[in-house]
Amino acid sequence: MSLQETFGSLVFNDAVMRQRLPKETYQVLHRTIAEGRTLNADVASVVANTMKDWAMEKGATHYTHWFQPMTGVTAEKHDSFLSPIEGGGAIMEFSGKELVRGESDASSFPSGGLRSTFEARGYTAWDPTSYAFIKGDTLCIPTAFCGYGGQALDKKTPLLRSMQALSHQAKRILRLFGHHDVKKVTATVGPEQEYFLIDRELYDQRKDLIYTGRTLLGARPPKGQELDDHYFGNLKPRVAAFMREVDEELWKLGVSAKTEHNEAAPCQHELAPIFTTANLATDHNQLTMETMRRVAAKHGFACLLHEKPFAGVNGSGKHNNWSMSTDTGMNLLEPGETPAENAQFLLFLVAVIKAVDLHQDLLRISVASAGNDHRLGAHEAPPAIVSIFLGDELQQILDALEHHNAYVAGEKTTMNIGVKTLPRIPKDTTDRNRTSPLAFTGNKFEFRMPGSAMSISEANVVLNTAVADVLADFADELEKADDLRAAVEQIVVDTITRHKRILFSGNSYSKEWKQEAEKRGLLNLPSTPDALPYLILPRNIALFERQRVYTGEEIHSRYEIQLENYCKILLIEGHTMLDMVNQEIIPAVMAYAKKVADSALAKRAFLPDLDLSCEERLVRRLNELLLGISEKARALEDSMNALPRDEKPLIRARHCRDQIFQAMESLRKLADQAEMITEESIWPFPGYGKLLTTK
Ligand code: ADP
Ligand code: MG
């Protein structure tokens, strides 16, 4: 099959619908999708039937409502197309009702108290803005997942709501600029996915990788990332074969992926798709992660999506490129050529600046997880402090606007600043600041804080909602204004003046920035338990309610789920570490100490005058470490037993961070020292050096 035939071949997309649906049905459906309206039942029946026939031709026998519960993974409940008929036999059936609405026993998915057990059912509803696709023998119907009261129990529902809010408010602004033809504004997203690829055979020997996705133990290898010789280096043939297959699998699903270069760390790579709507990008990213894991296993690899699989080595993120575009093809963050376009661009730009400054806490929360806490602020990753990098040129333009100065453009022409004579904004002059959490990159923002394992839904919910809310304020003001241009200028200048503290061009990784950020009053929330309490602040609940993205009840449920999830992860890590230490490391170190002692005894028997101080020193050191390790292991166990059962989730999460995690760190230190002086063949599992070298 040619690439053109492959691409989207397993997707019930617009082209397939146009070809297969009756003309009127197609038009109604197309309008429903384009304008985000609800699907009527007659149309749904026709679509369902056509979809079923198409899927069966492609070999599907089952269908599932594919959804993203709050666990962060995707869930599926498979049903067969086969319906028994009276008198025996069966017919192939799939009705409009089954397409649009599925029911599922939701009691095993986390709801944070939103659903009591007697109403454990949830329902799933087809999201027609995301195309159905075929995976294996199953037609997957992307759906939203709600409780019977309509409460969002998933990650898609709030994302769709936030996209609606953004569209609504952005259209109000665009109308003021004369764009009456715009029917819809869409948040666009292109997430770059980082990941590690290691040998499956080595992976299978480590309980920590298997159970927790990261190494809980491991001494520094003699050669780590120091030489940076991996970055954009040649691909190993096995890795190249894996990438080719991932690309092909994703193309069939309509994901325009391009797995390419090596990242900075050894064994680290990146996959970048071409951007699409925030909603599709989120679905596609979930499919991408699933596909990478599956294909990796086929090629003898394990694909690690954890944010920090190896201490002391770069972590993995998911750079969330975000912008807004209209159904008429305008990117609202494209600087444009003429002053009028620039005024509109500047208004949207400062809306993002204000939104990010006002809602730093929510952006930080949107990327909070036990895994990402290890990455943020560590090796080559943005800090937990949110700030924006605009690039020199744009920064200078905003400075000039703020101070009503003349802006001297690159070609040295002087201009008066004022909306009437706004400067031409030079294109593509933004330099790359790789250290910034949120960088303007020409015609979009790149949010670099999301972790590699997480759904990008939350990050985009917050970006969409926060920007929608600021645009609402701007629109309120501008709709009242007599002189639009003067009012726009006023808003732009005021916003820069009030929110410029969030702009930072320097090195975000530096210690100095931490101090400077503190002086500016920016938030620094290093861990998940530090960040989450901000979620339930009245002003944040008010924001989400105002934009109809979450109810207060939904926010509280998410708050509890996230904290509980954090605790669960730390407990699993603690137990895994104890297993490895008690069942593998302590016996190995003992065996090695015995081997050295036996050898010393043999030498002494053989030649009584030999100097055995090397053996003696080593056995003493090993024994010291053994004592330390068993003591620290005991302390870790105690800290886990001391986790208060009946306390609030925040108290529990803090206990996990301050007691359990600290106990793990102390234990790790000693175990890693033991690894460094123990004979390699006796050490019970492969160390960093081996793990990070792919053959
Ligand atoms: P790089 O950052 O490596 O230079 P690009 O800037 O071309 O690469 O794109 C990085 C990612 O940003 C890609 O996934 C791309 O599709 C996405 N992207 C480009 N334009 C937009 C946009 N307007 N909205 C959202 N994402 C975009
Ligand atoms: Mg990038």
XYZ file of C-alpha atoms and ligand atoms in Angstrom:
723
model
C 0.000 0.000 0.000
C 1.220 3.469 -0.765
C 1.467 6.000 2.027
C -1.543 7.784 0.628
C -3.595 4.616 0.828
C -2.267 3.755 4.259
C -2.884 7.087 5.876
C -6.153 7.011 7.777
C -7.106 3.651 6.251
C -8.461 2.492 9.617
C -10.311 5.731 10.374
C -13.960 6.505 9.719
C -13.019 10.019 8.701
C -14.606 12.783 6.719
C -13.608 11.324 3.353
C -15.114 7.928 4.218
C -18.270 9.562 5.518
C -18.650 11.654 2.400
C -18.203 8.624 0.221
C -20.483 6.260 2.106
C -23.230 8.261 3.777
C -26.343 9.481 1.988
C -25.723 13.058 0.965
C -28.191 14.670 3.380
C -26.946 12.589 6.306
C -23.391 13.514 5.519
C -24.245 17.188 5.375
C -26.082 17.157 8.682
C -23.290 15.224 10.342
C -20.657 17.471 8.851
C -22.429 20.570 10.136
C -22.893 18.968 13.539
C -19.187 18.313 13.739
C -18.080 21.646 12.329
C -20.300 23.660 14.603
C -20.129 21.439 17.660
C -23.855 20.694 17.842
C -25.694 17.620 19.114
C -26.415 14.736 16.816
C -30.040 13.810 16.179
C -31.227 10.226 16.512
C -32.160 9.593 12.866
C -28.789 10.722 11.647
C -27.102 8.620 14.319
C -28.851 5.444 13.086
C -27.749 5.952 9.521
C -24.204 6.763 10.597
C -24.091 3.731 12.897
C -25.169 1.367 10.187
C -22.714 2.736 7.669
C -19.957 2.690 10.246
C -20.666 -0.936 11.103
C -20.570 -2.029 7.445
C -17.327 -0.177 6.889
C -15.775 -1.656 10.045
C -16.811 -5.197 9.149
C -15.299 -4.849 5.701
C -12.065 -3.988 7.485
C -12.344 -7.134 9.583
C -13.899 -5.743 12.775
C -16.224 -8.026 14.729
C -16.581 -5.960 17.887
C -17.066 -2.380 18.867
C -16.115 -0.462 21.950
C -16.702 2.941 23.412
C -13.142 4.137 23.821
C -12.750 6.629 26.651
C -10.289 8.267 28.978
C -11.215 7.864 32.638
C -9.434 9.892 35.264
C -6.764 7.222 35.693
C -4.980 8.706 32.682
C -5.018 5.532 30.604
C -7.701 4.698 28.088
C -10.466 2.237 28.788
C -12.501 0.004 26.519
C -15.492 -2.227 26.987
C -15.886 -4.572 24.044
C -19.258 -5.606 22.674
C -19.918 -7.786 19.697
C -21.850 -6.577 16.667
C -23.642 -9.886 16.889
C -27.188 -9.739 18.309
C -29.067 -12.989 18.929
C -32.457 -13.215 17.276
C -35.521 -15.114 18.355
C -35.472 -18.770 17.371
C -31.699 -18.956 17.416
C -29.161 -17.462 15.032
C -27.816 -13.969 15.110
C -27.707 -10.811 13.051
C -25.083 -8.148 12.819
C -26.412 -5.112 14.544
C -25.225 -1.752 15.668
C -27.830 0.903 16.230
C -27.676 4.648 16.462
C -28.361 4.325 20.149
C -25.380 2.072 20.590
C -23.236 4.490 18.651
C -24.242 7.587 20.534
C -24.629 6.250 24.014
C -23.116 3.325 25.818
C -23.621 2.283 29.383
C -20.925 0.970 31.523
C -20.513 -0.165 35.037
C -18.304 2.647 36.128
C -17.789 1.624 39.716
C -14.214 0.529 39.199
C -13.127 3.857 37.732
C -12.115 6.597 40.128
C -14.745 9.246 40.674
C -13.454 10.967 43.799
C -16.809 10.566 45.510
C -18.817 11.919 42.572
C -20.754 8.742 42.208
C -21.952 6.755 45.167
C -22.009 3.007 44.603
C -25.782 2.689 44.233
C -25.565 4.781 41.117
C -22.415 3.167 39.888
C -23.394 3.317 36.258
C -21.824 5.826 34.006
C -22.596 6.423 30.397
C -20.420 7.074 27.439
C -21.437 9.395 24.617
C -19.894 9.494 21.151
C -17.845 12.574 20.501
C -18.465 13.075 16.776
C -15.586 15.579 16.588
C -13.225 12.646 17.038
C -13.329 9.972 14.332
C -14.010 6.307 15.027
C -11.150 3.968 14.190
C -10.301 0.279 14.054
C -7.823 -1.371 16.352
C -7.272 -5.075 15.784
C -10.762 -6.561 15.391
C -12.514 -3.734 17.179
C -14.240 -0.578 16.033
C -13.293 2.064 18.609
C -15.717 4.910 19.143
C -14.105 7.825 20.965
C -16.482 8.847 23.699
C -16.969 11.105 26.642
C -17.667 9.396 29.966
C -20.179 10.891 32.383
C -22.177 10.018 35.460
C -25.952 10.008 35.239
C -26.143 13.516 36.594
C -23.919 14.608 33.712
C -20.805 14.897 35.897
C -17.610 14.493 33.931
C -15.844 11.275 34.904
C -13.178 11.522 32.225
C -10.595 13.715 30.572
C -12.427 14.364 27.338
C -15.587 16.036 28.631
C -13.818 18.998 30.284
C -11.545 19.365 27.268
C -14.523 19.659 24.934
C -16.166 22.121 27.324
C -13.000 24.237 27.488
C -12.716 24.261 23.707
C -16.279 25.506 23.515
C -15.542 28.278 26.006
C -12.472 29.346 24.087
C -14.320 29.341 20.793
C -17.141 31.418 22.198
C -14.937 34.108 23.738
C -12.452 34.284 20.865
C -15.319 34.776 18.412
C -16.526 37.769 20.432
C -13.120 39.376 19.975
C -12.932 38.474 16.305
C -16.325 40.015 15.649
C -14.982 43.308 16.996
C -12.190 43.096 14.439
C -14.755 42.576 11.688
C -14.426 38.806 11.250
C -18.127 38.057 11.122
C -17.618 34.978 9.002
C -15.851 32.985 11.703
C -18.138 30.247 13.024
C -15.693 28.421 15.239
C -12.320 28.906 16.866
C -10.398 25.745 17.666
C -7.530 25.169 20.051
C -4.818 23.442 18.026
C -2.217 21.183 19.583
C 0.882 19.319 18.456
C 2.394 17.296 21.315
C 6.014 16.159 20.929
C 6.388 12.883 22.781
C 9.684 11.903 24.383
C 10.438 8.336 25.453
C 13.196 5.851 26.235
C 13.711 2.606 24.426
C 15.635 -0.097 26.273
C 16.210 -3.801 25.778
C 13.225 -5.845 26.826
C 15.408 -8.607 28.195
C 17.074 -6.175 30.617
C 13.771 -4.509 31.470
C 12.287 -7.874 32.424
C 14.988 -8.353 35.038
C 14.038 -5.247 37.016
C 10.970 -5.220 39.247
C 11.169 -1.445 39.551
C 10.806 -0.907 35.816
C 8.064 -3.502 35.577
C 5.985 -2.251 38.511
C 6.728 1.454 38.601
C 8.090 2.423 35.176
C 11.254 3.913 36.650
C 14.463 2.691 38.260
C 14.201 3.067 42.027
C 17.826 2.056 42.444
C 20.948 2.275 40.340
C 24.423 3.720 40.596
C 25.691 6.261 38.072
C 27.268 4.642 35.041
C 30.892 5.445 34.187
C 29.690 7.123 31.001
C 26.387 8.871 31.096
C 25.230 11.833 29.170
C 28.477 13.797 29.476
C 29.516 13.536 25.877
C 26.129 14.316 24.361
C 27.089 12.024 21.513
C 23.593 10.568 21.265
C 21.770 13.729 20.232
C 20.882 13.580 16.550
C 23.338 10.724 16.267
C 22.842 7.862 13.853
C 19.954 5.580 14.603
C 20.677 1.964 15.392
C 18.979 -0.294 12.804
C 16.781 -1.965 15.417
C 15.574 1.409 16.644
C 14.970 2.576 13.094
C 12.871 -0.532 12.417
C 10.807 0.150 15.526
C 10.228 3.746 14.466
C 9.198 2.765 10.968
C 6.597 0.362 12.299
C 5.260 2.886 14.841
C 4.884 5.471 12.097
C 3.057 3.039 9.836
C 0.710 1.852 12.572
C -0.084 5.428 13.517
C -0.591 6.531 9.922
C -3.279 3.878 9.518
C -5.018 5.471 12.497
C -4.757 8.878 10.901
C -2.044 10.078 13.285
C 0.492 12.047 11.283
C 3.430 10.897 13.347
C 7.068 11.258 12.540
C 9.389 9.453 14.919
C 12.801 10.804 14.353
C 15.827 11.956 16.099
C 17.547 10.834 19.224
C 17.130 13.068 22.223
C 19.951 14.271 24.439
C 20.010 11.297 26.787
C 21.212 7.877 25.717
C 18.332 5.672 24.465
C 15.971 8.645 24.430
C 13.910 9.532 21.361
C 11.054 11.766 20.303
C 7.939 11.460 18.200
C 6.246 14.564 16.799
C 2.873 14.546 15.064
C 1.528 17.321 12.878
C -0.766 19.476 14.959
C -4.534 19.100 14.904
C -7.470 20.068 17.151
C -6.761 19.813 20.888
C -9.360 17.103 21.117
C -7.982 14.902 18.356
C -4.413 15.587 19.440
C -5.283 14.269 22.900
C -6.914 11.109 21.526
C -4.043 10.629 19.104
C -1.459 11.038 21.821
C -3.157 8.317 23.880
C -3.099 6.049 20.817
C 0.515 6.960 20.185
C 1.624 5.922 23.653
C -0.297 2.663 23.384
C 1.126 1.929 19.937
C 4.705 2.672 20.964
C 4.463 0.268 23.896
C 2.987 -2.486 21.767
C 5.382 -2.132 18.840
C 8.377 -1.890 21.180
C 7.585 -5.328 22.620
C 7.525 -6.772 19.093
C 11.025 -5.442 18.457
C 12.498 -6.704 21.715
C 12.324 -3.314 23.378
C 10.508 -1.816 26.328
C 9.238 1.694 25.712
C 9.550 3.750 28.899
C 7.114 6.628 29.066
C 7.842 7.547 32.673
C 8.982 11.157 33.204
C 12.146 10.140 35.007
C 13.144 6.549 34.376
C 16.778 7.156 35.380
C 18.061 9.432 38.135
C 20.730 11.849 36.929
C 19.735 11.444 33.260
C 17.365 13.763 31.370
C 13.710 13.073 31.936
C 11.007 12.830 29.285
C 8.409 15.459 28.631
C 5.657 16.121 26.204
C 6.022 19.512 24.580
C 2.502 20.743 24.087
C 2.477 23.178 21.146
C -0.710 25.194 21.437
C -2.448 27.845 19.376
C -5.929 28.907 18.289
C -7.250 28.870 14.756
C -10.488 29.799 13.048
C -12.600 27.716 10.690
C -11.630 30.304 8.086
C -7.988 29.306 8.384
C -6.565 32.093 10.526
C -3.992 31.239 13.230
C -4.719 33.767 15.971
C -1.140 33.694 17.205
C 0.312 34.447 13.767
C 1.874 37.910 14.065
C 0.711 38.954 10.590
C 1.985 41.633 8.246
C -0.145 44.704 8.730
C -0.729 46.908 11.773
C -4.390 45.945 11.976
C -3.545 42.286 12.105
C -0.896 43.123 14.627
C -3.394 44.795 16.935
C -5.489 41.654 16.912
C -2.405 39.466 17.348
C -1.144 41.577 20.237
C -4.506 41.355 21.942
C -4.508 37.549 21.764
C -0.856 37.465 22.781
C -1.375 39.565 25.905
C -4.477 37.501 26.693
C -2.236 34.445 26.930
C 0.301 36.363 29.016
C -2.362 37.498 31.441
C -4.003 34.077 31.582
C -0.692 32.400 32.392
C 0.234 34.945 35.053
C -3.187 34.751 36.719
C -3.310 30.966 36.602
C 0.264 29.809 37.155
C -1.048 27.528 39.849
C -3.484 25.769 37.525
C -0.859 25.263 34.842
C 1.458 23.734 37.419
C -1.366 21.514 38.665
C -2.179 20.428 35.124
C 1.251 18.775 34.928
C 1.408 17.486 38.510
C 2.119 13.807 39.055
C 4.459 11.762 41.196
C 6.477 10.987 38.067
C 6.720 14.517 36.713
C 7.768 15.855 40.143
C 11.096 14.070 39.628
C 11.581 15.705 36.263
C 10.590 19.330 36.822
C 13.540 21.318 38.030
C 15.981 18.452 37.457
C 18.472 17.859 34.610
C 17.492 19.780 31.496
C 13.835 20.191 32.352
C 11.788 23.291 33.051
C 11.492 24.228 36.721
C 8.246 24.024 38.666
C 8.004 27.836 38.294
C 5.769 28.871 35.403
C 7.069 31.674 33.155
C 6.890 32.751 29.516
C 9.651 33.308 26.993
C 8.683 35.546 24.067
C 11.956 35.950 22.196
C 13.962 39.171 22.012
C 12.060 40.850 19.229
C 8.613 40.448 20.698
C 9.873 41.253 24.161
C 11.316 44.521 22.846
C 8.073 45.386 21.106
C 6.116 44.846 24.315
C 8.667 46.866 26.316
C 8.344 49.712 23.844
C 4.552 49.573 23.950
C 4.564 49.626 27.714
C 6.756 52.707 27.873
C 5.236 54.406 24.841
C 8.682 54.459 23.306
C 9.666 54.179 19.748
C 10.468 50.650 18.746
C 13.530 50.245 16.587
C 13.054 47.244 14.388
C 15.851 45.106 13.031
C 16.245 47.236 9.926
C 16.584 50.316 12.134
C 13.409 52.076 11.133
C 11.859 54.031 13.948
C 8.155 53.922 14.469
C 5.802 55.575 16.835
C 4.026 53.119 18.922
C 0.304 53.324 18.925
C -2.129 50.899 17.522
C -2.534 53.000 14.390
C 1.119 52.597 13.644
C 1.969 49.350 15.287
C 5.321 48.018 14.278
C 5.651 45.241 11.793
C 6.406 42.202 13.777
C 9.282 40.368 12.196
C 8.670 36.728 11.525
C 10.646 33.794 12.761
C 13.121 35.781 14.710
C 12.308 34.066 17.952
C 15.395 32.333 19.168
C 15.013 29.118 20.979
C 15.122 29.229 24.723
C 15.057 25.571 25.605
C 14.871 26.251 29.309
C 11.537 28.058 29.337
C 8.396 26.312 30.592
C 6.253 28.159 28.050
C 7.922 29.599 24.974
C 6.415 31.554 22.112
C 7.761 29.881 18.981
C 6.763 32.026 16.016
C 3.019 31.412 15.842
C 2.223 29.163 18.791
C 3.171 28.564 22.409
C 5.194 25.531 23.378
C 4.268 24.363 26.887
C 7.148 22.178 27.993
C 6.041 21.171 31.469
C 3.700 18.251 30.704
C 5.225 14.901 31.560
C 5.768 12.165 29.005
C 3.375 9.686 30.618
C 0.424 11.988 31.209
C -2.612 12.786 29.129
C -2.290 16.248 27.604
C -5.939 16.856 28.318
C -5.521 18.765 31.595
C -2.816 21.079 30.295
C -5.030 22.075 27.399
C -8.129 22.370 29.568
C -6.257 24.931 31.656
C -4.786 26.820 28.688
C -8.166 26.976 26.944
C -10.120 27.941 30.036
C -7.676 30.537 31.341
C -7.354 32.224 27.958
C -11.137 32.069 27.368
C -11.692 33.800 30.688
C -9.302 36.642 29.899
C -10.787 37.032 26.411
C -14.214 37.282 28.039
C -13.001 40.219 30.137
C -11.395 41.866 27.131
C -14.565 41.403 25.074
C -16.732 42.840 27.859
C -14.610 45.942 27.843
C -14.163 46.309 24.105
C -17.821 45.759 23.268
C -18.573 48.883 25.322
C -15.790 51.011 23.811
C -16.481 53.917 21.468
C -13.010 53.972 20.003
C -12.013 50.343 19.488
C -8.403 51.017 18.515
C -7.734 53.215 21.541
C -9.412 50.650 23.790
C -7.315 47.821 22.355
C -4.145 49.807 22.884
C -5.173 50.563 26.445
C -5.776 46.888 27.179
C -2.507 45.814 25.573
C -0.462 48.365 27.512
C -2.268 47.753 30.812
C -1.903 44.018 30.495
C 1.825 44.217 29.805
C 2.318 46.547 32.753
C 0.380 44.344 35.151
C 1.556 40.931 34.033
C 5.094 41.385 32.761
C 6.472 39.603 35.832
C 5.603 36.325 34.140
C 7.946 37.103 31.212
C 11.464 35.772 31.532
C 14.126 35.439 28.864
C 17.045 34.127 30.887
C 18.053 30.648 31.884
C 15.109 29.092 33.708
C 17.322 26.270 34.944
C 19.529 28.617 36.993
C 19.542 29.136 40.753
C 19.360 32.901 40.200
C 15.988 32.527 38.492
C 14.560 30.816 41.549
C 15.510 33.804 43.673
C 14.391 36.315 41.054
C 11.043 34.520 40.612
C 10.482 34.620 44.335
C 11.123 38.367 44.336
C 8.596 38.747 41.528
C 6.042 36.842 43.580
C 5.803 33.933 41.157
C 4.743 30.580 42.525
C 7.250 27.787 42.985
C 5.429 24.554 43.716
C 7.972 21.757 43.551
C 5.763 18.797 44.423
C 2.254 17.555 43.701
C 1.124 17.973 47.335
C 2.427 21.575 47.183
C 0.484 22.325 44.028
C -2.863 20.579 44.419
C -4.329 22.620 47.293
C -4.485 25.558 44.863
C -6.967 23.637 42.734
C -9.761 24.021 45.247
C -9.205 27.716 45.992
C -12.478 29.615 45.564
C -11.046 31.739 42.747
C -10.091 28.670 40.729
C -13.420 26.967 41.236
C -15.074 30.230 40.226
C -13.004 30.356 37.033
C -13.998 26.844 35.959
C -17.633 27.404 36.861
C -17.738 30.744 35.040
C -16.422 29.115 31.872
C -18.610 26.004 32.428
C -15.691 23.654 32.278
C -15.975 22.033 35.711
C -18.472 22.303 38.518
C -17.137 22.790 42.035
C -18.106 19.190 42.721
C -16.079 17.957 39.743
C -13.054 19.967 40.852
C -13.195 18.503 44.335
C -13.411 14.997 42.951
C -10.387 15.566 40.724
C -8.453 17.016 43.631
C -9.052 13.894 45.685
C -8.311 11.502 42.853
C -5.005 13.168 42.070
C -3.831 13.126 45.664
C -4.904 9.530 46.189
C -3.190 8.581 42.980
C -0.002 10.227 44.201
C -0.162 8.182 47.415
C -0.812 4.952 45.525
C 2.212 5.494 43.320
C 4.492 6.209 46.261
C 3.252 3.136 48.106
C 3.818 0.899 45.083
C 7.292 2.347 44.742
C 8.037 1.805 48.423
C 6.882 -1.826 48.330
C 8.771 -2.531 45.133
C 11.938 -1.081 46.566
C 11.616 -3.160 49.720
C 11.149 -6.300 47.666
C 14.213 -5.575 45.604
C 16.315 -4.740 48.637
C 15.195 -7.601 50.869
C 14.889 -10.340 48.292
C 17.657 -9.418 45.894
C 20.144 -6.831 47.088
C 20.795 -7.948 50.664
C 21.298 -11.594 49.629
C 23.612 -10.506 46.799
C 25.782 -8.317 49.002
C 25.947 -11.083 51.607
C 26.952 -13.588 48.963
C 29.666 -11.298 47.718
C 30.983 -10.610 51.230
C 31.087 -14.333 51.821
C 32.890 -14.915 48.557
C 35.549 -12.365 49.487
C 35.882 -13.785 52.993
C 36.140 -17.345 51.649
C 38.802 -16.244 49.248
C 40.723 -14.587 52.069
C 40.498 -17.766 54.148
C 41.743 -19.843 51.264
C 44.635 -17.480 50.629
C 45.581 -17.531 54.296
C 45.555 -21.323 54.365
C 47.663 -21.368 51.244
C 50.171 -18.636 52.103
C 49.856 -17.507 55.734
C 52.092 -14.453 55.297
C 49.944 -12.751 52.560
C 48.683 -9.237 53.187
C 44.880 -9.576 53.193
C 44.015 -5.981 54.018
C 42.209 -5.495 50.671
C 39.811 -8.356 51.437
C 39.471 -7.161 54.984
C 38.623 -3.613 53.981
C 36.109 -4.783 51.411
C 34.349 -7.189 53.754
C 34.162 -4.507 56.444
C 32.759 -1.980 53.984
C 30.218 -4.460 52.607
C 29.145 -5.330 56.102
C 28.783 -1.680 57.059
C 26.594 -1.135 54.016
C 24.551 -4.227 54.809
C 23.854 -2.897 58.278
C 22.923 0.509 56.876
C 20.735 -0.961 54.173
C 18.791 -3.188 56.514
C 18.308 -0.289 58.908
C 17.041 2.013 56.143
C 14.821 -0.705 54.741
C 13.281 -1.050 58.152
C 12.751 2.717 58.290
C 11.042 2.662 54.896
C 8.734 -0.094 56.053
C 7.908 1.860 59.209
C 7.163 5.000 57.206
C 4.737 3.074 55.008
C 3.031 1.500 58.002
C 2.710 4.939 59.564
C 0.680 6.313 56.637
C -2.491 7.549 58.342
C -5.407 5.605 56.884
C -8.304 7.796 57.785
C -6.752 11.175 57.190
C -7.605 13.591 54.390
C -5.884 12.897 51.060
C -3.643 15.968 51.396
C -2.289 14.820 54.770
C -1.661 11.374 53.336
C 0.056 12.759 50.261
C 2.309 14.923 52.408
C 3.215 11.918 54.513
C 4.140 10.026 51.347
C 6.346 12.861 50.154
C 8.001 13.741 53.481
C 8.334 10.302 55.050
C 8.072 7.529 52.484
C 9.890 9.268 49.657
C 12.654 10.502 51.965
C 13.105 7.004 53.369
C 13.405 5.659 49.817
C 16.068 8.234 49.001
C 18.205 7.301 52.023
C 17.885 3.623 51.262
C 18.769 4.163 47.638
C 21.947 6.021 48.535
C 23.379 3.044 50.431
C 22.158 0.438 47.960
C 23.804 2.353 45.109
C 27.073 2.458 47.036
C 26.870 -1.295 47.505
C 26.260 -1.718 43.766
C 29.451 0.165 43.003
C 31.666 -2.169 45.003
C 29.932 -5.484 44.336
C 31.097 -7.820 41.597
C 28.942 -7.163 38.545
C 28.002 -10.785 37.925
C 26.672 -11.087 41.469
C 24.504 -7.948 41.301
C 20.960 -9.260 40.857
C 19.774 -7.013 38.026
C 21.305 -4.979 35.186
C 22.646 -1.572 36.177
C 22.474 1.820 34.471
C 25.468 1.205 32.227
C 23.831 -1.811 30.589
C 20.306 -0.399 30.547
C 21.418 2.733 28.749
C 23.334 1.006 25.985
C 21.215 -0.400 23.194
C 22.828 -2.922 20.942
P 10.286 22.235 16.266
O 9.704 22.731 17.553
O 10.991 20.926 16.414
O 11.057 23.274 15.529
P 7.859 22.759 14.791
O 7.935 24.116 15.324
O 7.694 22.599 13.314
O 9.086 21.873 15.258
O 6.647 21.992 15.432
C 6.642 21.387 16.655
C 5.228 20.910 16.876
O 4.367 22.050 16.901
C 4.681 19.997 15.790
O 3.924 18.973 16.387
C 3.800 20.934 15.011
O 2.780 20.272 14.306
C 3.247 21.807 16.106
N 2.634 23.050 15.618
C 3.013 23.827 14.584
N 2.131 24.834 14.398
C 1.172 24.710 15.355
C -0.032 25.424 15.685
N -0.424 26.495 15.006
N -0.760 24.979 16.721
C -0.374 23.891 17.430
N 0.724 23.195 17.167
C 1.494 23.572 16.136
Mg 10.243 21.189 20.344
